[in-house]
Amino acid sequence: MYSRIAGIGSYLPERVLTNAELETMVDTTDEWIRSRTGIERRHIANDDQTTTDLAEQAARRAMENAGVTPADIDFIVVGTTTPDVVFPNVGCLLQQRFDIHGCPAFSVETACSGFIYALSIADRYVVSGGAKCALVIGAETLSRMTDWNDRATCVIFGDGAGAVILQPADEPGIISCHLGADGRYHDLLYNPYGTSKQRKPGDTEGPYIQMRGNEVFKVAVKTLENLVDQTLAENHLDKHEIDWLVPHQANTRIIQATAKRLDMPMDKVVMTVREHGNTSAASVPLALDTAVRDGRIQRGDLLLLETFGGGFTWGSSLIRF
Ligand code: ACO
């Protein structure tokens, strides 16, 4: 038994924040942001929108695309670093929205790698017969932990959600998932506070994303190169057999480096970073949905998904769509 993606959907909040607007907020330029990151605009959730709101819209679109209803869902896993509340988790909040009750519902907290971690877990449940219709989501409202006075981070991040429905299949499907993490790098990309570690008087860091961007960049490029090599080797694949690279949308230059490693022309690489910015766990399913809906990715294509984020964490998935 295998699992396959039976449906996909995504959602972006309506409000668009352009580089031109950011020029009025911090000391930056459209030219700097475009040349260093590839980003031109990003979507930002309204004040009354939470991660669950974004996830719900993406999930409804994925269910519609798969031809299933909420009553068919028997497993919910959400990759997110920006849950609405500490608990209940976003999966439980979604259950309530869909008025379905009883199935496992949880979230995984691996920053930008959240969706691929979630996909990997759901795949194992479907393959082992533990789930027949799994809802897998990556959803974030990173704008809520972005310091809008810090030009080094606020130009990068955006909000959004993407979702897939996984169902059993006789043929793969999800061919393989490869996950990794290295906590030695915890201080290159982090939010200093949470629940058991709270901000104290005198603490200099704010409750926002802290990033040593240049150092993150270097480790990301090296790790992603190793990850794609590992994914190809473990599947005895030649790099030219991949039809589409669907990378984490952090930075055009990081994506180009991975594409070069795969000897892939950029027109075979799905790029949404220009319009979405870095939406963390939502980035890969948002990119995948974009290319499915505009007709580039077709059923039967061989896809390589990859991601890298805070922790550090990373993950890839080889998929026959
Ligand atoms: N506008 C203008 N200048 C800026 C800005 C800005 N928005 N931000 C930084 N600068 C300046 C810096 O102050 C620095 O100035 P200096 O030379 O006078 O000191 C100069 O630009 C160069 O700064 P660098 O940080 O070296 O720039 P770099 O080319 O590395 O680009 C960036 C920065 C875009 C952040 C890049 O390093 C990057 O993309 N890193 C990876 C981010 C990433 O992948 N994160 C992973 C996932 S996120 C997650 O898990 C939540």
mmCIF file of C-alpha atoms and ligand atoms in Angstrom:
data_model
loop_
_atom_site.group_PDB
_atom_site.id
_atom_site.type_symbol
_atom_site.label_atom_id
_atom_site.label_comp_id
_atom_site.label_asym_id
_atom_site.label_seq_id
_atom_site.Cartn_x
_atom_site.Cartn_y
_atom_site.Cartn_z
ATOM 1 C CA MET A 1 0.000 0.000 0.000
ATOM 2 C CA TYR A 2 1.112 3.537 -0.755
ATOM 3 C CA SER A 3 -0.297 7.006 -0.195
ATOM 4 C CA ARG A 4 -0.989 9.578 -2.893
ATOM 5 C CA ILE A 5 -2.014 13.208 -3.026
ATOM 6 C CA ALA A 6 -5.703 13.065 -3.920
ATOM 7 C CA GLY A 7 -6.306 16.812 -3.698
ATOM 8 C CA ILE A 8 -4.563 20.088 -3.005
ATOM 9 C CA GLY A 9 -5.579 23.629 -2.046
ATOM 10 C CA SER A 10 -4.130 26.825 -0.662
ATOM 11 C CA TYR A 11 -5.134 30.182 0.707
ATOM 12 C CA LEU A 12 -3.507 33.599 0.891
ATOM 13 C CA PRO A 13 -4.921 36.481 2.930
ATOM 14 C CA GLU A 14 -6.217 39.339 0.804
ATOM 15 C CA ARG A 15 -3.960 42.069 2.101
ATOM 16 C CA VAL A 16 -0.789 42.459 0.011
ATOM 17 C CA LEU A 17 2.276 44.225 1.408
ATOM 18 C CA THR A 18 4.591 45.483 -1.339
ATOM 19 C CA ASN A 19 8.282 46.356 -1.197
ATOM 20 C CA ALA A 20 7.252 49.962 -1.887
ATOM 21 C CA GLU A 21 5.225 50.001 1.345
ATOM 22 C CA LEU A 22 8.144 48.479 3.265
ATOM 23 C CA GLU A 23 10.319 51.341 1.992
ATOM 24 C CA THR A 24 8.088 53.666 4.023
ATOM 25 C CA MET A 25 8.368 51.502 7.166
ATOM 26 C CA VAL A 26 12.107 50.675 7.432
ATOM 27 C CA ASP A 27 15.397 51.764 5.864
ATOM 28 C CA THR A 28 15.294 49.534 2.796
ATOM 29 C CA THR A 29 14.718 49.665 -0.943
ATOM 30 C CA ASP A 30 12.705 47.644 -3.402
ATOM 31 C CA GLU A 31 15.951 47.073 -5.306
ATOM 32 C CA TRP A 32 17.743 45.619 -2.228
ATOM 33 C CA ILE A 33 14.861 43.284 -1.390
ATOM 34 C CA ARG A 34 14.439 42.059 -4.960
ATOM 35 C CA SER A 35 18.134 41.534 -5.636
ATOM 36 C CA ARG A 36 18.947 39.839 -2.280
ATOM 37 C CA THR A 37 15.794 37.760 -1.855
ATOM 38 C CA GLY A 38 13.705 37.776 -5.054
ATOM 39 C CA ILE A 39 10.660 38.975 -3.077
ATOM 40 C CA GLU A 40 8.376 41.722 -4.465
ATOM 41 C CA ARG A 41 5.285 41.327 -2.313
ATOM 42 C CA ARG A 42 3.826 39.133 0.433
ATOM 43 C CA HIS A 43 0.360 38.542 1.895
ATOM 44 C CA ILE A 44 -0.416 39.544 5.473
ATOM 45 C CA ALA A 45 -3.322 38.242 7.560
ATOM 46 C CA ASN A 46 -5.928 40.728 8.770
ATOM 47 C CA ASP A 47 -5.896 41.495 12.496
ATOM 48 C CA ASP A 48 -8.872 39.195 13.034
ATOM 49 C CA GLN A 49 -7.471 36.279 10.994
ATOM 50 C CA THR A 50 -5.620 33.458 12.749
ATOM 51 C CA THR A 51 -3.557 30.553 11.448
ATOM 52 C CA THR A 52 -6.625 28.309 11.800
ATOM 53 C CA ASP A 53 -8.628 30.685 9.585
ATOM 54 C CA LEU A 54 -6.022 30.427 6.845
ATOM 55 C CA ALA A 55 -5.693 26.664 7.290
ATOM 56 C CA GLU A 56 -9.454 26.193 7.109
ATOM 57 C CA GLN A 57 -9.694 27.879 3.710
ATOM 58 C CA ALA A 58 -6.775 25.874 2.300
ATOM 59 C CA ALA A 59 -8.232 22.646 3.714
ATOM 60 C CA ARG A 60 -11.685 23.298 2.237
ATOM 61 C CA ARG A 61 -10.105 23.854 -1.193
ATOM 62 C CA ALA A 62 -8.030 20.667 -0.905
ATOM 63 C CA MET A 63 -11.105 18.642 0.106
ATOM 64 C CA GLU A 64 -13.083 20.041 -2.816
ATOM 65 C CA ASN A 65 -10.210 19.256 -5.173
ATOM 66 C CA ALA A 66 -10.047 15.658 -3.870
ATOM 67 C CA GLY A 67 -13.831 15.226 -4.010
ATOM 68 C CA VAL A 68 -14.111 14.468 -0.285
ATOM 69 C CA THR A 69 -16.088 16.084 2.520
ATOM 70 C CA PRO A 70 -15.040 16.846 6.107
ATOM 71 C CA ALA A 71 -16.850 13.675 7.205
ATOM 72 C CA ASP A 72 -14.308 11.607 5.216
ATOM 73 C CA ILE A 73 -11.285 13.048 7.079
ATOM 74 C CA ASP A 74 -9.852 10.620 9.642
ATOM 75 C CA PHE A 75 -6.462 12.180 10.418
ATOM 76 C CA ILE A 76 -5.370 15.827 10.704
ATOM 77 C CA VAL A 77 -1.801 17.047 11.004
ATOM 78 C CA VAL A 78 -0.761 20.689 10.739
ATOM 79 C CA GLY A 79 2.761 22.040 10.357
ATOM 80 C CA THR A 80 2.868 25.456 12.029
ATOM 81 C CA THR A 81 5.112 27.595 14.211
ATOM 82 C CA THR A 82 2.415 30.194 14.731
ATOM 83 C CA PRO A 83 -0.554 28.386 16.299
ATOM 84 C CA ASP A 84 -3.566 30.490 17.343
ATOM 85 C CA VAL A 85 -3.121 29.532 21.008
ATOM 86 C CA VAL A 86 -0.765 27.265 22.963
ATOM 87 C CA PHE A 87 -3.507 24.676 23.072
ATOM 88 C CA PRO A 88 -5.826 23.336 21.736
ATOM 89 C CA ASN A 89 -3.628 22.739 18.687
ATOM 90 C CA VAL A 90 -4.639 23.996 15.243
ATOM 91 C CA GLY A 91 -5.702 20.470 14.201
ATOM 92 C CA CYS A 92 -8.274 20.354 17.025
ATOM 93 C CA LEU A 93 -9.495 23.853 16.196
ATOM 94 C CA LEU A 94 -9.993 22.726 12.599
ATOM 95 C CA GLN A 95 -11.896 19.616 13.690
ATOM 96 C CA GLN A 96 -14.318 21.901 15.454
ATOM 97 C CA ARG A 97 -14.673 24.131 12.365
ATOM 98 C CA PHE A 98 -15.496 21.098 10.254
ATOM 99 C CA ASP A 99 -17.733 19.601 12.932
ATOM 100 C CA ILE A 100 -15.906 16.277 12.783
ATOM 101 C CA HIS A 101 -14.882 14.605 15.992
ATOM 102 C CA GLY A 102 -12.745 11.771 17.246
ATOM 103 C CA CYS A 103 -9.939 11.422 14.709
ATOM 104 C CA PRO A 104 -6.329 12.240 15.690
ATOM 105 C CA ALA A 105 -5.579 15.952 15.252
ATOM 106 C CA PHE A 106 -2.249 17.545 16.083
ATOM 107 C CA SER A 107 0.398 19.967 14.934
ATOM 108 C CA VAL A 108 4.140 19.669 14.391
ATOM 109 C CA GLU A 109 6.435 22.511 15.241
ATOM 110 C CA THR A 110 9.456 22.358 12.948
ATOM 111 C CA ALA A 111 9.403 25.894 11.497
ATOM 112 C CA CYS A 112 9.681 25.977 7.696
ATOM 113 C CA SER A 113 9.923 22.173 7.527
ATOM 114 C CA GLY A 114 6.525 21.732 9.179
ATOM 115 C CA PHE A 115 4.635 20.669 6.070
ATOM 116 C CA ILE A 116 7.131 18.019 4.982
ATOM 117 C CA TYR A 117 7.378 16.639 8.521
ATOM 118 C CA ALA A 118 3.554 16.518 8.623
ATOM 119 C CA LEU A 119 3.388 14.860 5.191
ATOM 120 C CA SER A 120 5.896 12.241 6.255
ATOM 121 C CA ILE A 121 3.880 11.345 9.377
ATOM 122 C CA ALA A 122 0.571 11.205 7.489
ATOM 123 C CA ASP A 123 2.150 9.075 4.757
ATOM 124 C CA ARG A 124 3.192 6.471 7.340
ATOM 125 C CA TYR A 125 -0.294 6.359 8.840
ATOM 126 C CA VAL A 126 -1.935 5.935 5.439
ATOM 127 C CA VAL A 127 0.583 3.309 4.305
ATOM 128 C CA SER A 128 0.129 1.286 7.498
ATOM 129 C CA GLY A 129 -3.670 1.417 7.239
ATOM 130 C CA GLY A 130 -4.049 3.796 10.182
ATOM 131 C CA ALA A 131 -5.695 6.511 8.083
ATOM 132 C CA LYS A 132 -7.738 6.502 4.897
ATOM 133 C CA CYS A 133 -8.190 10.199 4.281
ATOM 134 C CA ALA A 134 -5.549 12.385 5.888
ATOM 135 C CA LEU A 135 -5.624 16.171 5.873
ATOM 136 C CA VAL A 136 -2.078 17.564 5.854
ATOM 137 C CA ILE A 137 -1.563 21.305 6.210
ATOM 138 C CA GLY A 138 1.193 23.893 6.389
ATOM 139 C CA ALA A 139 -0.140 27.206 7.731
ATOM 140 C CA GLU A 140 1.462 30.285 9.230
ATOM 141 C CA THR A 141 0.848 33.845 10.366
ATOM 142 C CA LEU A 142 4.521 34.759 10.658
ATOM 143 C CA SER A 143 3.552 38.442 10.559
ATOM 144 C CA ARG A 144 2.528 38.008 14.225
ATOM 145 C CA MET A 145 6.113 37.357 15.317
ATOM 146 C CA THR A 146 7.864 39.665 12.879
ATOM 147 C CA ASP A 147 9.527 42.823 14.171
ATOM 148 C CA TRP A 148 8.229 45.423 11.732
ATOM 149 C CA ASN A 149 11.088 47.738 12.718
ATOM 150 C CA ASP A 150 13.800 45.210 11.822
ATOM 151 C CA ARG A 151 14.701 45.534 8.143
ATOM 152 C CA ALA A 152 16.778 42.335 8.225
ATOM 153 C CA THR A 153 13.718 40.150 8.841
ATOM 154 C CA CYS A 154 10.514 42.059 8.095
ATOM 155 C CA VAL A 155 11.130 42.142 4.343
ATOM 156 C CA ILE A 156 11.272 38.365 4.154
ATOM 157 C CA PHE A 157 8.222 36.822 5.754
ATOM 158 C CA GLY A 158 4.568 36.445 4.745
ATOM 159 C CA ASP A 159 1.381 34.609 5.755
ATOM 160 C CA GLY A 160 -0.522 31.797 4.026
ATOM 161 C CA ALA A 161 -1.631 28.174 4.086
ATOM 162 C CA GLY A 162 -1.506 25.100 1.862
ATOM 163 C CA ALA A 163 -3.127 21.695 2.293
ATOM 164 C CA VAL A 164 -3.231 18.255 0.700
ATOM 165 C CA ILE A 165 -5.454 15.216 1.100
ATOM 166 C CA LEU A 166 -3.579 11.902 1.308
ATOM 167 C CA GLN A 167 -5.370 8.677 0.451
ATOM 168 C CA PRO A 168 -4.292 5.042 0.016
ATOM 169 C CA ALA A 169 -3.143 3.961 -3.445
ATOM 170 C CA ASP A 170 -1.832 0.834 -5.146
ATOM 171 C CA GLU A 171 1.120 2.707 -6.616
ATOM 172 C CA PRO A 172 3.253 5.526 -5.165
ATOM 173 C CA GLY A 173 2.341 8.414 -4.557
ATOM 174 C CA ILE A 174 4.642 9.545 -1.876
ATOM 175 C CA ILE A 175 7.750 7.613 -2.851
ATOM 176 C CA SER A 176 9.917 8.700 0.067
ATOM 177 C CA CYS A 177 10.370 11.384 2.713
ATOM 178 C CA HIS A 178 13.720 12.339 4.232
ATOM 179 C CA LEU A 179 13.813 14.364 7.441
ATOM 180 C CA GLY A 180 16.660 15.853 9.436
ATOM 181 C CA ALA A 181 17.497 18.337 12.165
ATOM 182 C CA ASP A 182 20.512 19.806 13.931
ATOM 183 C CA GLY A 183 19.949 21.709 17.165
ATOM 184 C CA ARG A 184 23.531 22.996 17.176
ATOM 185 C CA TYR A 185 22.284 25.835 14.980
ATOM 186 C CA HIS A 186 19.452 26.864 17.299
ATOM 187 C CA ASP A 187 20.840 30.372 17.766
ATOM 188 C CA LEU A 188 20.994 31.322 14.080
ATOM 189 C CA LEU A 189 17.221 31.434 13.647
ATOM 190 C CA TYR A 190 14.788 31.483 16.567
ATOM 191 C CA ASN A 191 12.132 33.256 18.565
ATOM 192 C CA PRO A 192 13.584 33.776 22.066
ATOM 193 C CA TYR A 193 10.317 33.348 23.961
ATOM 194 C CA GLY A 194 7.426 30.971 24.283
ATOM 195 C CA THR A 195 5.578 29.596 27.254
ATOM 196 C CA SER A 196 8.070 28.130 29.720
ATOM 197 C CA LYS A 197 10.711 30.675 28.678
ATOM 198 C CA GLN A 198 9.157 34.097 28.938
ATOM 199 C CA ARG A 199 10.483 37.587 28.396
ATOM 200 C CA LYS A 200 11.906 39.117 31.588
ATOM 201 C CA PRO A 201 12.548 42.776 32.473
ATOM 202 C CA GLY A 202 15.962 43.709 31.075
ATOM 203 C CA ASP A 203 15.897 41.187 28.209
ATOM 204 C CA THR A 204 17.167 42.985 25.125
ATOM 205 C CA GLU A 205 15.620 40.766 22.462
ATOM 206 C CA GLY A 206 12.001 41.329 21.530
ATOM 207 C CA PRO A 207 9.470 38.498 21.112
ATOM 208 C CA TYR A 208 10.184 38.273 17.396
ATOM 209 C CA ILE A 209 12.019 36.137 14.847
ATOM 210 C CA GLN A 210 15.766 36.576 15.341
ATOM 211 C CA MET A 211 17.900 35.601 12.372
ATOM 212 C CA ARG A 212 21.584 35.687 11.438
ATOM 213 C CA GLY A 213 20.558 35.664 7.789
ATOM 214 C CA ASN A 214 23.921 35.335 6.141
ATOM 215 C CA GLU A 215 24.919 32.339 8.293
ATOM 216 C CA VAL A 216 21.496 30.728 7.797
ATOM 217 C CA PHE A 217 21.950 31.193 4.069
ATOM 218 C CA LYS A 218 25.250 29.289 3.971
ATOM 219 C CA VAL A 219 24.049 26.316 6.034
ATOM 220 C CA ALA A 220 20.772 26.203 4.059
ATOM 221 C CA VAL A 221 22.554 25.943 0.700
ATOM 222 C CA LYS A 222 24.927 23.192 1.906
ATOM 223 C CA THR A 223 22.214 21.215 3.717
ATOM 224 C CA LEU A 224 19.786 21.354 0.792
ATOM 225 C CA GLU A 225 22.507 20.193 -1.613
ATOM 226 C CA ASN A 226 23.210 17.189 0.621
ATOM 227 C CA LEU A 227 19.478 16.554 1.026
ATOM 228 C CA VAL A 228 18.738 16.370 -2.688
ATOM 229 C CA ASP A 229 21.793 14.136 -3.211
ATOM 230 C CA GLN A 230 20.542 11.832 -0.421
ATOM 231 C CA THR A 231 16.999 11.750 -1.848
ATOM 232 C CA LEU A 232 18.239 10.808 -5.316
ATOM 233 C CA ALA A 233 20.749 8.224 -4.030
ATOM 234 C CA GLU A 234 18.292 6.449 -1.727
ATOM 235 C CA ASN A 235 15.824 6.161 -4.608
ATOM 236 C CA HIS A 236 18.491 5.160 -7.188
ATOM 237 C CA LEU A 237 17.407 8.080 -9.344
ATOM 238 C CA ASP A 238 19.317 10.151 -11.815
ATOM 239 C CA LYS A 239 18.831 13.884 -11.258
ATOM 240 C CA HIS A 240 17.544 14.320 -14.819
ATOM 241 C CA GLU A 241 14.517 12.131 -14.031
ATOM 242 C CA ILE A 242 12.950 14.799 -11.789
ATOM 243 C CA ASP A 243 10.229 16.735 -13.635
ATOM 244 C CA TRP A 244 9.719 19.534 -11.092
ATOM 245 C CA LEU A 245 11.585 20.938 -8.119
ATOM 246 C CA VAL A 246 9.166 22.436 -5.575
ATOM 247 C CA PRO A 247 11.489 24.135 -3.070
ATOM 248 C CA HIS A 248 10.946 26.044 0.133
ATOM 249 C CA GLN A 249 10.471 29.658 -0.926
ATOM 250 C CA ALA A 250 12.984 31.476 1.282
ATOM 251 C CA ASN A 251 15.282 33.178 -1.152
ATOM 252 C CA THR A 252 15.745 33.014 -4.942
ATOM 253 C CA ARG A 253 19.493 32.580 -4.546
ATOM 254 C CA ILE A 254 19.107 29.528 -2.260
ATOM 255 C CA ILE A 255 16.632 28.001 -4.743
ATOM 256 C CA GLN A 256 18.981 28.644 -7.669
ATOM 257 C CA ALA A 257 21.826 26.882 -5.847
ATOM 258 C CA THR A 258 19.694 23.743 -5.330
ATOM 259 C CA ALA A 259 18.504 23.831 -8.956
ATOM 260 C CA LYS A 260 22.117 24.039 -10.097
ATOM 261 C CA ARG A 261 23.007 20.986 -8.001
ATOM 262 C CA LEU A 262 20.200 19.113 -9.785
ATOM 263 C CA ASP A 263 21.277 20.493 -13.163
ATOM 264 C CA MET A 264 17.705 21.748 -13.520
ATOM 265 C CA PRO A 265 16.681 24.651 -15.749
ATOM 266 C CA MET A 266 14.845 27.324 -13.753
ATOM 267 C CA ASP A 267 11.697 26.811 -15.834
ATOM 268 C CA LYS A 268 11.404 23.396 -14.120
ATOM 269 C CA VAL A 269 11.578 24.985 -10.675
ATOM 270 C CA VAL A 270 8.364 26.272 -9.079
ATOM 271 C CA MET A 271 9.020 29.788 -7.799
ATOM 272 C CA THR A 272 6.467 31.720 -5.756
ATOM 273 C CA VAL A 273 8.860 33.616 -3.498
ATOM 274 C CA ARG A 274 8.352 36.783 -5.565
ATOM 275 C CA GLU A 275 4.626 36.904 -4.736
ATOM 276 C CA HIS A 276 4.461 35.078 -1.382
ATOM 277 C CA GLY A 277 7.753 35.810 0.412
ATOM 278 C CA ASN A 278 8.798 33.177 2.950
ATOM 279 C CA THR A 279 5.630 31.664 4.432
ATOM 280 C CA SER A 280 7.536 29.014 6.447
ATOM 281 C CA ALA A 281 5.529 25.771 6.710
ATOM 282 C CA ALA A 282 2.999 27.024 4.146
ATOM 283 C CA SER A 283 5.590 27.700 1.491
ATOM 284 C CA VAL A 284 5.926 24.280 -0.181
ATOM 285 C CA PRO A 285 2.193 23.389 -0.372
ATOM 286 C CA LEU A 286 1.441 26.935 -1.583
ATOM 287 C CA ALA A 287 4.039 26.559 -4.356
ATOM 288 C CA LEU A 288 2.795 23.079 -5.246
ATOM 289 C CA ASP A 289 -0.812 24.254 -5.451
ATOM 290 C CA THR A 290 0.163 27.224 -7.616
ATOM 291 C CA ALA A 291 1.869 25.004 -10.198
ATOM 292 C CA VAL A 292 -0.909 22.397 -10.143
ATOM 293 C CA ARG A 293 -3.608 25.004 -10.660
ATOM 294 C CA ASP A 294 -1.819 26.808 -13.488
ATOM 295 C CA GLY A 295 -1.347 23.468 -15.256
ATOM 296 C CA ARG A 296 2.435 23.183 -15.093
ATOM 297 C CA ILE A 297 2.437 20.147 -12.812
ATOM 298 C CA GLN A 298 0.456 17.254 -14.298
ATOM 299 C CA ARG A 299 -0.638 13.899 -12.868
ATOM 300 C CA GLY A 300 2.223 11.403 -13.256
ATOM 301 C CA ASP A 301 5.012 14.015 -12.958
ATOM 302 C CA LEU A 302 7.923 13.237 -10.636
ATOM 303 C CA LEU A 303 8.311 15.988 -8.018
ATOM 304 C CA LEU A 304 11.053 16.761 -5.546
ATOM 305 C CA LEU A 305 9.863 18.865 -2.601
ATOM 306 C CA GLU A 306 12.462 20.253 -0.187
ATOM 307 C CA THR A 307 12.608 22.607 2.750
ATOM 308 C CA PHE A 308 14.884 24.050 5.416
ATOM 309 C CA GLY A 309 14.102 26.101 8.511
ATOM 310 C CA GLY A 310 14.677 27.107 12.110
ATOM 311 C CA GLY A 311 16.032 24.451 14.441
ATOM 312 C CA PHE A 312 17.650 23.765 12.060
ATOM 313 C CA THR A 313 15.229 21.318 10.507
ATOM 314 C CA TRP A 314 14.999 20.092 6.940
ATOM 315 C CA GLY A 315 13.071 17.645 4.828
ATOM 316 C CA SER A 316 12.450 16.424 1.301
ATOM 317 C CA SER A 317 9.807 14.341 -0.365
ATOM 318 C CA LEU A 318 9.908 12.532 -3.680
ATOM 319 C CA ILE A 319 6.412 12.298 -5.121
ATOM 320 C CA ARG A 320 4.806 10.776 -8.224
ATOM 321 C CA PHE A 321 1.954 13.279 -8.474
HETATM 322 N N1 ACO B 1 17.410 46.585 3.238
HETATM 323 C C1 ACO B 1 18.619 47.147 3.039
HETATM 324 N N2 ACO B 1 19.745 46.669 3.611
HETATM 325 C C2 ACO B 1 19.636 45.602 4.396
HETATM 326 C C3 ACO B 1 18.396 44.978 4.665
HETATM 327 C C4 ACO B 1 17.251 45.519 4.054
HETATM 328 N N3 ACO B 1 16.035 44.993 4.217
HETATM 329 N N4 ACO B 1 18.606 43.942 5.499
HETATM 330 C C5 ACO B 1 19.921 43.900 5.747
HETATM 331 N N5 ACO B 1 20.558 44.920 5.098
HETATM 332 C C6 ACO B 1 21.972 45.244 5.071
HETATM 333 C C7 ACO B 1 22.711 44.694 6.275
HETATM 334 O O1 ACO B 1 22.594 45.580 7.368
HETATM 335 C C8 ACO B 1 24.120 44.626 5.725
HETATM 336 O O2 ACO B 1 24.690 45.949 5.786
HETATM 337 P P1 ACO B 1 26.256 46.161 6.128
HETATM 338 O O3 ACO B 1 27.007 45.444 5.057
HETATM 339 O O4 ACO B 1 26.390 47.643 6.102
HETATM 340 O O5 ACO B 1 26.434 45.539 7.483
HETATM 341 C C9 ACO B 1 23.946 44.267 4.257
HETATM 342 O O6 ACO B 1 22.575 44.594 3.953
HETATM 343 C C10 ACO B 1 24.203 42.809 3.938
HETATM 344 O O7 ACO B 1 23.510 42.003 4.912
HETATM 345 P P2 ACO B 1 23.544 40.419 4.842
HETATM 346 O O8 ACO B 1 22.738 39.875 5.967
HETATM 347 O O9 ACO B 1 24.969 39.940 4.700
HETATM 348 O O10 ACO B 1 22.786 40.180 3.446
HETATM 349 P P3 ACO B 1 22.555 38.839 2.638
HETATM 350 O O11 ACO B 1 23.030 38.995 1.266
HETATM 351 O O12 ACO B 1 23.007 37.639 3.417
HETATM 352 O O13 ACO B 1 20.947 38.782 2.552
HETATM 353 C C11 ACO B 1 19.134 37.612 3.640
HETATM 354 C C12 ACO B 1 20.189 38.728 3.745
HETATM 355 C C13 ACO B 1 18.203 37.957 2.515
HETATM 356 C C14 ACO B 1 18.388 37.519 4.948
HETATM 357 C C15 ACO B 1 19.823 36.259 3.311
HETATM 358 O O14 ACO B 1 20.936 36.076 4.158
HETATM 359 C C16 ACO B 1 18.900 35.085 3.465
HETATM 360 O O15 ACO B 1 18.003 34.896 2.692
HETATM 361 N N6 ACO B 1 19.166 34.208 4.434
HETATM 362 C C17 ACO B 1 18.415 32.965 4.613
HETATM 363 C C18 ACO B 1 17.070 33.185 5.239
HETATM 364 C C19 ACO B 1 16.406 31.822 5.337
HETATM 365 O O16 ACO B 1 16.547 30.988 4.482
HETATM 366 N N7 ACO B 1 15.734 31.551 6.409
HETATM 367 C C20 ACO B 1 15.337 30.127 6.551
HETATM 368 C C21 ACO B 1 14.040 29.841 6.766
HETATM 369 S S1 ACO B 1 13.103 30.941 7.771
HETATM 370 C C22 ACO B 1 12.305 30.015 9.034
HETATM 371 O O17 ACO B 1 12.655 28.917 9.307
HETATM 372 C C23 ACO B 1 11.214 30.712 9.818
#
